[in-house]
XYZ file of C-alpha atoms in Angstrom:
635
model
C 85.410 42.818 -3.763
C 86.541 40.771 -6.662
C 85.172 37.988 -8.255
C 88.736 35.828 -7.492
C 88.783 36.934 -3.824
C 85.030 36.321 -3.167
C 85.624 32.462 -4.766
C 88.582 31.804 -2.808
C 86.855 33.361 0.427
C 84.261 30.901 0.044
C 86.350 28.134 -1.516
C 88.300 27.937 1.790
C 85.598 28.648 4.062
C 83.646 25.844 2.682
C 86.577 23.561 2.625
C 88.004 24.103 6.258
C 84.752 24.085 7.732
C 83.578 20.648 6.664
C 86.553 18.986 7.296
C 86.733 21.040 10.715
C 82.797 19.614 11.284
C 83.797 16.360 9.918
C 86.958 16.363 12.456
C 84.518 17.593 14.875
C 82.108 14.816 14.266
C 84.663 11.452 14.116
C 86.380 13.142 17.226
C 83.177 13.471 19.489
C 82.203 9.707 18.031
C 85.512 8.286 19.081
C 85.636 9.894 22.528
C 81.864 8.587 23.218
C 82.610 5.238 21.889
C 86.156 5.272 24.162
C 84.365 6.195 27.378
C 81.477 4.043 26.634
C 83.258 1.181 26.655
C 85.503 1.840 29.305
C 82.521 2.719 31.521
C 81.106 -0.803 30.559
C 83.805 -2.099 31.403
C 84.782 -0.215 34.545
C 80.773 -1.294 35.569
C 81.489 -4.917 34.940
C 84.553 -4.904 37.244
C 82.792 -3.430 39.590
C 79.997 -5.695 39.629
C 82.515 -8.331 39.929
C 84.141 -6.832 42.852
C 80.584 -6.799 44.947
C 80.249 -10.606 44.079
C 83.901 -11.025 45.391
C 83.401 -8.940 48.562
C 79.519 -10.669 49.111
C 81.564 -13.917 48.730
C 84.104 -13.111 51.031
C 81.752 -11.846 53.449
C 79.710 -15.002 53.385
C 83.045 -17.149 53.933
C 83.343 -14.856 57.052
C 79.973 -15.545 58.283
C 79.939 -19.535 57.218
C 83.465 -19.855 59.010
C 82.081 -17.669 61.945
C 78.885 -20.063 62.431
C 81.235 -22.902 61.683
C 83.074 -21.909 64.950
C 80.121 -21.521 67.207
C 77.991 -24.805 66.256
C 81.678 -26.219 67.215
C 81.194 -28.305 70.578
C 84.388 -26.897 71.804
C 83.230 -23.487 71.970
C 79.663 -25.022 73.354
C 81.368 -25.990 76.237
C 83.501 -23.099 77.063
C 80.144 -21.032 76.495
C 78.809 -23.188 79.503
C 81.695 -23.054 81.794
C 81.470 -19.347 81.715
C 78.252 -19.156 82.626
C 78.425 -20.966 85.830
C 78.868 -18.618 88.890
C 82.777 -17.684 90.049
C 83.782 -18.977 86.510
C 87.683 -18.759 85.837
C 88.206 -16.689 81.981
C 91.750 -16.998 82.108
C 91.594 -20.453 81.534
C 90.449 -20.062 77.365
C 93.089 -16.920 76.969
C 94.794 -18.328 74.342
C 91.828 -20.357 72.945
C 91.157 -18.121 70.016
C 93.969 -18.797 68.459
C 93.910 -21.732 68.047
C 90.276 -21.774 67.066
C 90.716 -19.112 64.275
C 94.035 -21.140 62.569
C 91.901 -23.966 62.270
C 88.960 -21.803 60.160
C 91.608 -20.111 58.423
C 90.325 -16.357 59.877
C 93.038 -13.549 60.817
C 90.781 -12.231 63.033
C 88.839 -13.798 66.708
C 87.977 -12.744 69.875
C 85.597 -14.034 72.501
C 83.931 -11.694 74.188
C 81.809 -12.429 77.479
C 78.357 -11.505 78.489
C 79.490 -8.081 79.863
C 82.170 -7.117 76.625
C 84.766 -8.484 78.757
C 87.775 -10.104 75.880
C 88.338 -13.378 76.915
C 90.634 -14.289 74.537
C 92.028 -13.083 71.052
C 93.676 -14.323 68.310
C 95.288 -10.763 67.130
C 96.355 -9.007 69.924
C 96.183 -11.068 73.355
C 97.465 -8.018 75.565
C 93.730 -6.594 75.508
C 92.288 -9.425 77.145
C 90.431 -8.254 80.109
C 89.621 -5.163 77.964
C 85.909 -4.268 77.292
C 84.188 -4.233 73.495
C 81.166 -2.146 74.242
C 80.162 -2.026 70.849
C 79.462 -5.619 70.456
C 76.663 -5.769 74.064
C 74.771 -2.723 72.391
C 72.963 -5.216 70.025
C 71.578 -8.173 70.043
C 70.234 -9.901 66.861
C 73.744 -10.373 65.364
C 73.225 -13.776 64.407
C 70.718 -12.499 61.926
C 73.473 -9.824 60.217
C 75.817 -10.358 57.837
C 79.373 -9.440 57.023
C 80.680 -5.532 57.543
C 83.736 -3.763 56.965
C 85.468 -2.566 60.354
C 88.844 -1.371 61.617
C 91.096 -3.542 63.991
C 93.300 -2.304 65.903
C 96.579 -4.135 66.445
C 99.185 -4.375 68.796
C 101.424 -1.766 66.804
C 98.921 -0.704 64.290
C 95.598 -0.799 62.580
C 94.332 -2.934 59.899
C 90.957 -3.143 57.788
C 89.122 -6.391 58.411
C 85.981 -7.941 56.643
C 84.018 -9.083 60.734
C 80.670 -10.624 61.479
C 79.935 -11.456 65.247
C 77.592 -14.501 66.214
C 76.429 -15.492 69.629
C 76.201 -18.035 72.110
C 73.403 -18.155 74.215
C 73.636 -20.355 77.089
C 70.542 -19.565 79.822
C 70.489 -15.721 80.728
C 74.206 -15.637 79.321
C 75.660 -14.826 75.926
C 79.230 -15.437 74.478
C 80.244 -13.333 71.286
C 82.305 -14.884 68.491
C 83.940 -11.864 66.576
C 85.684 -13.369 63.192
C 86.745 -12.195 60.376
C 89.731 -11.848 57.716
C 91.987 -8.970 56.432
C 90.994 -6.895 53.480
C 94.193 -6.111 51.264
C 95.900 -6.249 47.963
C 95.151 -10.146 47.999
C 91.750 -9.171 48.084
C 92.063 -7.680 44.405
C 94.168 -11.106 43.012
C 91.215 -13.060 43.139
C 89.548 -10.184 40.396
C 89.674 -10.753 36.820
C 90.582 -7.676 35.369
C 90.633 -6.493 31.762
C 93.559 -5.501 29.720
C 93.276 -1.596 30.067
C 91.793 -1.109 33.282
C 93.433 -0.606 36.497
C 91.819 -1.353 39.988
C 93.426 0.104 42.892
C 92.005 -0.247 46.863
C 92.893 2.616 49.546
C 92.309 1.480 52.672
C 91.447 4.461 54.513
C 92.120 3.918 58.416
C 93.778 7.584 58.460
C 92.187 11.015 58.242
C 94.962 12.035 56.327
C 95.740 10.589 52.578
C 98.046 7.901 53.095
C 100.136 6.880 50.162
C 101.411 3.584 51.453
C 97.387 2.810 51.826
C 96.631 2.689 47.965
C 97.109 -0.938 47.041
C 97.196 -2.420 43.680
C 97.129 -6.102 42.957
C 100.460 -6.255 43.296
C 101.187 -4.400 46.482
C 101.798 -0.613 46.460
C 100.268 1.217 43.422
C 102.643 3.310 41.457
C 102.792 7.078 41.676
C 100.168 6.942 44.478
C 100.869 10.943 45.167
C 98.686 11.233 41.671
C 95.488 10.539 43.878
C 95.342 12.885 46.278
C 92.925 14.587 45.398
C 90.742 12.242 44.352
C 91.035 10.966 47.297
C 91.094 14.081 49.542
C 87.195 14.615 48.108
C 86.167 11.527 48.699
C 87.438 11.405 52.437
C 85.089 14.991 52.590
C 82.252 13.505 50.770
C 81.836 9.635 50.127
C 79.995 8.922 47.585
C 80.128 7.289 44.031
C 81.306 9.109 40.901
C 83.821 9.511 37.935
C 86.937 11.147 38.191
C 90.062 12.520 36.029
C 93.552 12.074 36.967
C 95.810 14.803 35.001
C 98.980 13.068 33.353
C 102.678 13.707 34.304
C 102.714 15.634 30.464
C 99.017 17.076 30.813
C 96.849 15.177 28.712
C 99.483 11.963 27.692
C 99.125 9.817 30.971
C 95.509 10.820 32.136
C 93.136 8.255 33.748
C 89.708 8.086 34.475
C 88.185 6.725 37.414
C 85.121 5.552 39.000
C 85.399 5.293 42.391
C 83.528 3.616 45.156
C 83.094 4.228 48.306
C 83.304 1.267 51.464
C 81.966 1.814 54.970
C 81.603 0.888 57.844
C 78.628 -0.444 60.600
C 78.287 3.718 61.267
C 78.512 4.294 57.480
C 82.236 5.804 57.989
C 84.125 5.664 54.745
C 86.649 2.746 55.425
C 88.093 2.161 52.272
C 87.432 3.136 48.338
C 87.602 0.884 45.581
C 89.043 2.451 41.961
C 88.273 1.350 38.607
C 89.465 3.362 35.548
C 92.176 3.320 32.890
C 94.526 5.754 31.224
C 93.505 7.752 28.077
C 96.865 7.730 26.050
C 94.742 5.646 23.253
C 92.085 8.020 23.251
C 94.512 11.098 23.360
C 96.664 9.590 20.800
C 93.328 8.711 18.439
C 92.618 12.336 18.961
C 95.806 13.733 17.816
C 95.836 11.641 14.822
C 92.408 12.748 13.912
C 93.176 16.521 14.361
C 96.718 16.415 12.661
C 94.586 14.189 10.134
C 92.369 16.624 10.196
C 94.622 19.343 9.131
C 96.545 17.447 6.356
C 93.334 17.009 4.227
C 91.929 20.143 5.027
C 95.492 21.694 4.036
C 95.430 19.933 0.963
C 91.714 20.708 0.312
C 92.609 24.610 0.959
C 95.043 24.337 -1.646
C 93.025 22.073 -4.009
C 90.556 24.604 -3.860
C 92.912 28.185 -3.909
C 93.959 26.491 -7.251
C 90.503 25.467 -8.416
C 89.394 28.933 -7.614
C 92.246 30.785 -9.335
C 91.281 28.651 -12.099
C 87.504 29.167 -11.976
C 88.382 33.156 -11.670
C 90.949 33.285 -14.262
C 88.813 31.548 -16.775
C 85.782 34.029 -15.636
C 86.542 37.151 -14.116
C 89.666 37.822 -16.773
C 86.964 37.922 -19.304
C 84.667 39.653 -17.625
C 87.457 42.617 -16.336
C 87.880 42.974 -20.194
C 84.344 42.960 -21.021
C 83.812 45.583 -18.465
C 87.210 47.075 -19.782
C 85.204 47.353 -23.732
C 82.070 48.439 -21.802
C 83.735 51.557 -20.594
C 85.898 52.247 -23.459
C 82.611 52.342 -25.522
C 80.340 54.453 -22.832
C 83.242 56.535 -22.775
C 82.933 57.481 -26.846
C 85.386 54.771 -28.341
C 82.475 53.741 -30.949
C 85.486 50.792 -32.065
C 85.944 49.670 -28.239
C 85.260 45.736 -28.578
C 85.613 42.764 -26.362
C 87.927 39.959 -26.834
C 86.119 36.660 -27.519
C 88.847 33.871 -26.802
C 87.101 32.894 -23.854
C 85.133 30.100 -23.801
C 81.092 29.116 -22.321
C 79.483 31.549 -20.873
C 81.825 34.271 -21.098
C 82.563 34.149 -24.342
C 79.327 34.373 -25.359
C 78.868 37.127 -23.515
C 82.023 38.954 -25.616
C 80.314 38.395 -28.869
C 77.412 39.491 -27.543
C 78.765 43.160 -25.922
C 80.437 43.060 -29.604
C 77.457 42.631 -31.646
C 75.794 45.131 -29.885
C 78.499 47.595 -30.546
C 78.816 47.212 -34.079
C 74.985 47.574 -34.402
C 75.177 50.590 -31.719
C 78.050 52.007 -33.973
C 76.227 51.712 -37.081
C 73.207 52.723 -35.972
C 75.475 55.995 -34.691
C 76.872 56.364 -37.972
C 73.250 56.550 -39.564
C 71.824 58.889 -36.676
C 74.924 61.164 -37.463
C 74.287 61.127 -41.079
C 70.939 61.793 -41.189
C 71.764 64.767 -38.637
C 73.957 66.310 -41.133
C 71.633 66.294 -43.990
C 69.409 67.609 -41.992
C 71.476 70.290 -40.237
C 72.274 70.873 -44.189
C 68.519 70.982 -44.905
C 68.004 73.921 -42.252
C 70.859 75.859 -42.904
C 70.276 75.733 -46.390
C 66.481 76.976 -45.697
C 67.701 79.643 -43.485
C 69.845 80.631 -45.801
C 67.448 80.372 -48.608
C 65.124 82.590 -46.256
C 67.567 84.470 -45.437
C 68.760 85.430 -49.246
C 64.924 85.145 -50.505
C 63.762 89.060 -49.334
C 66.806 90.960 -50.223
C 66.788 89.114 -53.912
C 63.122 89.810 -54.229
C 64.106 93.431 -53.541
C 66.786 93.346 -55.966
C 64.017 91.916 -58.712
C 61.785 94.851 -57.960
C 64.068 97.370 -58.707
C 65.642 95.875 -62.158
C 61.786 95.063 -63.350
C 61.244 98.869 -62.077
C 64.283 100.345 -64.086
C 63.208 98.404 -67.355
C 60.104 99.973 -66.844
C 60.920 103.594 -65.935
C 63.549 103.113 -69.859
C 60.373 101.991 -71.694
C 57.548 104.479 -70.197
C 59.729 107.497 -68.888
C 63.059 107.779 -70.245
C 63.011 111.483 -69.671
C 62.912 110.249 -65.658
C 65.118 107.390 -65.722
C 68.344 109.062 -64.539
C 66.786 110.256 -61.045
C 64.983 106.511 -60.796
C 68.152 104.676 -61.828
C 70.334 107.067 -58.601
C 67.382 105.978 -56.679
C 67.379 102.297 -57.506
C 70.976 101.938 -57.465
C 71.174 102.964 -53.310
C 68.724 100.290 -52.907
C 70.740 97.756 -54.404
C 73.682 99.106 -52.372
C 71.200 98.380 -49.127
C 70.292 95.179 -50.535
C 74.056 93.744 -51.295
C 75.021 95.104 -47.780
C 72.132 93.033 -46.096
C 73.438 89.772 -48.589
C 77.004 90.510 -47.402
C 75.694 90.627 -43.688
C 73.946 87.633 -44.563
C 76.840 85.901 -45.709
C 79.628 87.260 -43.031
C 77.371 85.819 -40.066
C 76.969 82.395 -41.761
C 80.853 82.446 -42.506
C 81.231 83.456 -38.759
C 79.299 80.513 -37.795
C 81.230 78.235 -40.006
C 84.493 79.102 -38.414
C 83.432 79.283 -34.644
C 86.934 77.995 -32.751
C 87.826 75.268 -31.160
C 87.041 75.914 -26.713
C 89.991 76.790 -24.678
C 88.849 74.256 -21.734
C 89.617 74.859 -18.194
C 87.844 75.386 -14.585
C 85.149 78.269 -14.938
C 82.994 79.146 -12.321
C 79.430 78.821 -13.734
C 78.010 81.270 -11.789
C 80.526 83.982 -12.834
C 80.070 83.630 -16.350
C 76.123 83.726 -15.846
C 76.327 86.471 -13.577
C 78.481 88.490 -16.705
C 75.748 87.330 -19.431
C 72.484 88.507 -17.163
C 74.823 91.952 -16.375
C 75.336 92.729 -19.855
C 71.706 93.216 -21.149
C 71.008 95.614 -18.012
C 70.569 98.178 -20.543
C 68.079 96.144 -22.503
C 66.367 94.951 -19.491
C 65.050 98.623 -18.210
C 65.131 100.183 -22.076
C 63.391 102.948 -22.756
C 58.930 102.159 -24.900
C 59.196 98.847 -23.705
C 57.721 97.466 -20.276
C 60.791 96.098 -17.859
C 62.470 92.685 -17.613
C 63.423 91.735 -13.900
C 66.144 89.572 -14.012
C 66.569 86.845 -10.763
C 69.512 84.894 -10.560
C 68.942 81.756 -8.158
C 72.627 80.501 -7.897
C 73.807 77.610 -5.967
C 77.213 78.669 -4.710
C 78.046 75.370 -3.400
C 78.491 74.159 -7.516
C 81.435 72.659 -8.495
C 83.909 73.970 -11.294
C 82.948 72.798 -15.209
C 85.566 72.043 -17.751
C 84.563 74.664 -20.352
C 85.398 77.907 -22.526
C 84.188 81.013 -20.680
C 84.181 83.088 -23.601
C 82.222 80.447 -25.567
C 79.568 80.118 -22.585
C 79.244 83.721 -22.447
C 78.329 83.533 -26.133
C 76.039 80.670 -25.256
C 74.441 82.168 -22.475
C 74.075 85.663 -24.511
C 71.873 83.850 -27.125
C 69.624 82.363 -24.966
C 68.887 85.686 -22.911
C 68.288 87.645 -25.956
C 66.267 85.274 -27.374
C 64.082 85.348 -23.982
C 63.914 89.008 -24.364
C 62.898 88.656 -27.723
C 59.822 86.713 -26.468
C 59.018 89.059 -23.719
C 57.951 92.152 -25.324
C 55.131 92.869 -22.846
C 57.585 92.624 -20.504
C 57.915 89.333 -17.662
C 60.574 87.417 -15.689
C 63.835 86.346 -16.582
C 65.571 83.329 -14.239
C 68.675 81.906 -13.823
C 68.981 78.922 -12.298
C 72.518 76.533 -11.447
C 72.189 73.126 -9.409
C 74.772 70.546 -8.790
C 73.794 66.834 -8.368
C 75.429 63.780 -9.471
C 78.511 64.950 -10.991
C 76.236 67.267 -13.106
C 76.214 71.110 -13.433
C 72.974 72.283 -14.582
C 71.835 75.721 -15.988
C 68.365 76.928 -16.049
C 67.452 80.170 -18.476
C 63.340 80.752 -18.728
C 61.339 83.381 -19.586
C 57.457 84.519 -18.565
C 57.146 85.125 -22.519
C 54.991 83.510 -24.925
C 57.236 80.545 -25.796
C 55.990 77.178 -26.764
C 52.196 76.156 -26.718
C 51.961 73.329 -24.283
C 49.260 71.448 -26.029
C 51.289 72.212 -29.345
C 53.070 68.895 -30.182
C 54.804 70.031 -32.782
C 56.217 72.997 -31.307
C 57.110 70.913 -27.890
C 59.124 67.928 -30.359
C 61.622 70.907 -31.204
C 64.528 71.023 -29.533
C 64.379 75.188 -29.124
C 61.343 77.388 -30.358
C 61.328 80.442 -29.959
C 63.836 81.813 -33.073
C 66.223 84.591 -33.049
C 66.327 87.847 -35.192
C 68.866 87.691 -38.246
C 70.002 84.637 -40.045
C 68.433 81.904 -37.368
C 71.658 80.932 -36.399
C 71.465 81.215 -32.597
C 69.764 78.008 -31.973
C 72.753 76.543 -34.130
C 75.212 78.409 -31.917
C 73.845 77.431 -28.692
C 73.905 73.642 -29.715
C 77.433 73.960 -30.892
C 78.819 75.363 -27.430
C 76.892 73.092 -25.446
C 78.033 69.986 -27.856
C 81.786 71.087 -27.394
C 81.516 71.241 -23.604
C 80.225 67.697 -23.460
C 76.468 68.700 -22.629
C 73.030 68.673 -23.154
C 70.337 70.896 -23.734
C 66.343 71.092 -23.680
C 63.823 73.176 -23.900
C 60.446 72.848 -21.831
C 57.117 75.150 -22.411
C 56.367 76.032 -19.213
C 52.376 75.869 -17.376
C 51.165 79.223 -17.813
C 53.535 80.654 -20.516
C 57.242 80.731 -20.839
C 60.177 78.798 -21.811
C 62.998 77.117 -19.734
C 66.463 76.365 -21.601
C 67.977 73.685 -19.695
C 71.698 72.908 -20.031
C 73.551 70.472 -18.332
C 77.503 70.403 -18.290
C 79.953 67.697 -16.300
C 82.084 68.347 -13.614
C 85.798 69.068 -14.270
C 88.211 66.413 -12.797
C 89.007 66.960 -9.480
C 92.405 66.777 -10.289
C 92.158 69.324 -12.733
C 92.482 73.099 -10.961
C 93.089 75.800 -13.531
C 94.323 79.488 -12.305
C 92.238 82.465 -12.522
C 91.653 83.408 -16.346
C 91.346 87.332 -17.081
C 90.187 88.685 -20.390
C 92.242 91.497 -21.963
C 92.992 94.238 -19.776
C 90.303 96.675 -22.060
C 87.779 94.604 -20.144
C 86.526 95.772 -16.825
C 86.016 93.114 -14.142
C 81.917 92.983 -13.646
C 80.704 94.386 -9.658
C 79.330 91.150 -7.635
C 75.445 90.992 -8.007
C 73.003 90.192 -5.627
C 70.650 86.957 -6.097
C 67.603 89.042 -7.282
C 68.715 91.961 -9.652
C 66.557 95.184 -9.592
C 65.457 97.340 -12.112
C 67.168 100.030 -12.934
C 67.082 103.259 -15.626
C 70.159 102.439 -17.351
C 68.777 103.853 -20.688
C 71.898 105.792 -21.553
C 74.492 103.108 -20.176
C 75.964 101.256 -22.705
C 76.062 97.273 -22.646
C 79.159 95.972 -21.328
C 81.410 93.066 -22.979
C 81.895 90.066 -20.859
C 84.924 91.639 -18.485
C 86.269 88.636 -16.667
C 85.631 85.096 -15.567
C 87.118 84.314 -12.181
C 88.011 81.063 -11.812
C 87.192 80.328 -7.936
């Protein structure tokens, strides 16, 4: 991943998620604060509404004593308790009695829970209340919610019931006054809270029952559900009304349950208030929300395009002159317009490249003087014995004219075919250093490693098993599983043909010859060693040479083997091995995948070489002569 998409990755990711979190945060505050206060509030109404309905209750009971103190009702308490009393005659008594104390509600009731008389519904007069005999200590009770039924329906009252004890006989007083919408007038209520009152005198929901202080509450269907739970289970607790529009025109709730003498849920109080404000606060903060983050994102796609242009556009051309300059481009360099950090960085890369490129330029000098300096001492080797030879015989024919003229015909025949031998050996001398000099350029293309090793080890079968000299077994330990190399088969041949004769050279007691190939990491690698007497491991001089062991003639086979390798792109080394032995390492890259050459024959006067097994045997093959390299298949 880039150094631009990796900065705008987290650019954005930082960005949106604090102002999401921030969002987050002022929209959780704002809710809590919202419903805290409305909770406060809703609580405070509340509270007010239990002083109203304590107050109203104690009006009940005040007027209710007021009534039976009265001397009026004193009297009528005694006439009915006299034997054969006549009830009929205070019928229409209570009335009259509960206009004066400004109650809705009255009935007198006799010792038995006979009605005597009732304000509310006179046709039940003679009827019993049972309820009212089954206890007895009502003077000592206060207010309590209760239904009253009327002559064509039923209504919700707030009662109390005193007595009137007159000898063995009591009269009951029941009072009280109806509980309805006026009841929620005389409540101060705040601006954004709504207080609604179901009277609940059916087991059904009843939407004609939810009251308002102005009458019938709007949109009443809206509770029924509320109110359908807490008909199943009274008891206190917050509730959500869903909006017409989903969440514009919610309300919350708290609702409060009202019962009755057999704790029978009566009627429900409910205090709550919409949440458009809080909705609306919401939305704002979230579209809010988005704007700056928006704006952030793109603040910060810009700020990172910046950052990255201004860093990784350097640093793609730095790594640009990096490659350029591991790939051999010794002038590669990095441009420097940049500026901080990444500039310096440029003039850095480009110092070290000019000191990397001199410092090539000196290590490649002083290789050719002293490449110079051994071919020239070869060559001086080389030319020294012959020239010698050629002194010999000139000193030897002045000689033979002074001492023995008389002999100096036959000597000078004599000397002359040794200085025939001599300039042959010089011309030798000179055609394999000229042959040297104008090696070719490699034909590159896709050779099979294996085959061309397989043709080197198979031409020197002849040498391997030859006649006053112990054997050389030959093992070739090939990976087959090696890719193709980008190389000159005929050239490798040549390469590999050096090496092997120079490990026969070193095995003249006979030994071990191995071939090894190995593929890892894009690298090809071939293995020649020998069981011969090769380099002395404790010999540090020997071991800082590249190659030891020298070749018969003009000592130009180290020279050729470091040329083919160098033209393919390789390296080689040379390791003394524990015990005796040398191993010639060479390592050669991979061809390009994309590269696939065809199969490359030699000229048809070449034979194509039989496949070899891993481990080649010894064989007599003292009369066979050596074979050329025949072909390299290109598989």
């Amino acid at each position: 991943m880039k150094l631009r998409t990796k900065l705008v990755i987290f650019s954005v990711t930082v960005i949106a998620g604090s102002v999401g979190v921030l969002a987050w945060s002022v929209d959780r505050f704002v809710r809590q604060q919202f419903e805290q206060e409305q909770r406060q509030r809703s609580d405070t109404l509340i509270t007010q509404f239990r002083r109203e309905f304590t107050h109203r209750g104690d009006e009940v009971v005040y007027a209710l004593q007021g009534i039976a103190e009265a001397e009026g009702i004193l009297r009528i308490a005694i006439e009915l308790s006299r034997p054969q009393a006549d009830p009929s005659l205070y019928a229409h008594d209570a009335r009259g009695i509960a206009t004066s104390r400004q109650l809705d509600f009255l009935e007198i009731v006799g010792d038995d829970g006979t009605l005597i008389s009732s304000a509310q519904w006179p046709g039940r007069i003679g009827f019993k209340n049972d309820w009212v005999t089954r206890q007895s200590e009502w003077n000592q009770q206060g207010a309590f919610l209760a239904r009253v039924e009327l002559p064509d329906n039923v209504d919700l009252g707030l009662l109390a019931v005193r007595t009137i004890n007159v000898g063995e006989k009591r009269l009951y007083l029941i009072g009280g006054r109806r509980l309805d919408s006026d009841f929620l007038q005389a409540l101060v209520i705040p601006t954004g809270i709504r207080v609604l009152f179901y009277r609940n005198l059916e087991a059904a929901f009843v939407p004609g029952a939810l009251l308002d202080p102005q009458g019938d509450a709007e949109q009443p269907e809206r509770f029924a559900t509320l109110i359908g739970s807490m008909q199943k289970q009274p008891r206190a607790g917050e509730y959500e009304i869903p909006g017409a529009t989903g969440a514009v025109g919610a309300e919350k709730f708290m609702a409060l349950p009202l019962t009755g003498r057999s704790s029978e849920l009566l009627a429900m109080i409910l205090v709550g208030g919409a949440q458009d404000s809080l909705v609306k606060t919401s939305i704002y903060i979230r579209n809010a929300g988005f704007a700056i983050g928006g704006a952030g994102i793109l603040l910060a796609l810009i700020f990172s395009l910046s950052v990255s242009g201004q860093v990784s556009g350097p640093l793609q051309r730095l790594e640009k002159a990096a490659r350029e300059l591991a790939a051999g481009d010794w002038k590669a360099r990095a441009d420097t317009r940049a500026r901080g950090e990444a500039g310096r960085a440029a003039r850095t890369f480009n110092e070290m490249a000019a000191q990397l490129g001199a410092k090539r330029e000196r290590q490649l000098q002083a290789e050719r003087v002293a490449a110079w300096r051994e071919l020239a001492r070869n060559f001086a080797v080389e030319l020294k014995v012959p020239l010698f030879s050629l002194q010999l015989t000139l000193e030897n024919l002045s000689r033979a004219r002074k001492q023995t003229p008389e002999r100096f015909d036959k000597i000078f025949l004599e000397s002359m075919k040794m200085v025939d031998a001599e300039i042959e050996t010089l011309k030798g001398i000179i055609g394999r250093f000229s042959d040297f000099a104008k090696m070719r350029q490699p034909h590159m293309q896709a050779v099979n490693v294996n085959d061309v090793a397989r043709a080197a080890v198979k031409s020197f079968e002849t040498e391997f098993n030859s006649r006053g000299r112990p054997p050389v077994k030959p093992e070739l330990l090939l990976d087959e599983y090696t890719a193709k190399i980008w190389a000159d088969p005929e050239l490798l041949y040549r390469g590999f043909e050096n090496v092997i004769a120079n490990s026969l050279s070193a095995m003249p007691m006979g030994g071990t010859l191995t071939v090894r190939t190995a593929q890892q990491n894009g690298i090809v690698r071939v293995e020649i060693s020998d069981t011969g007497s090769g380099l002395e491991v404790g010999d540090p001089a020997g071991a800082a040479l590249p190659y030891a062991p020298k070749l018969d003639g003009a000592g130009l086979g180290l020279a050729t083997i470091q040329t083919v390798v160098s033209d393919h792109g390789g390296r080689m080394s040379v390791e003394a091995m524990p015990g005796g032995g040398t191993a010639f390492r060479m390592e050669f890259p991979v061809a390009p995948a994309s590269i696939r050459a065809p199969q490359v024959e030699t000229p048809s006067t070449r034979s194509k070489p039989q496949p070899e097994p891993t481990v080649l045997k010894s064989q007599d093959t003292a009369t066979k002569p050596k074979p050329p390299l025949a072909r390299i298949m290109d598989i």
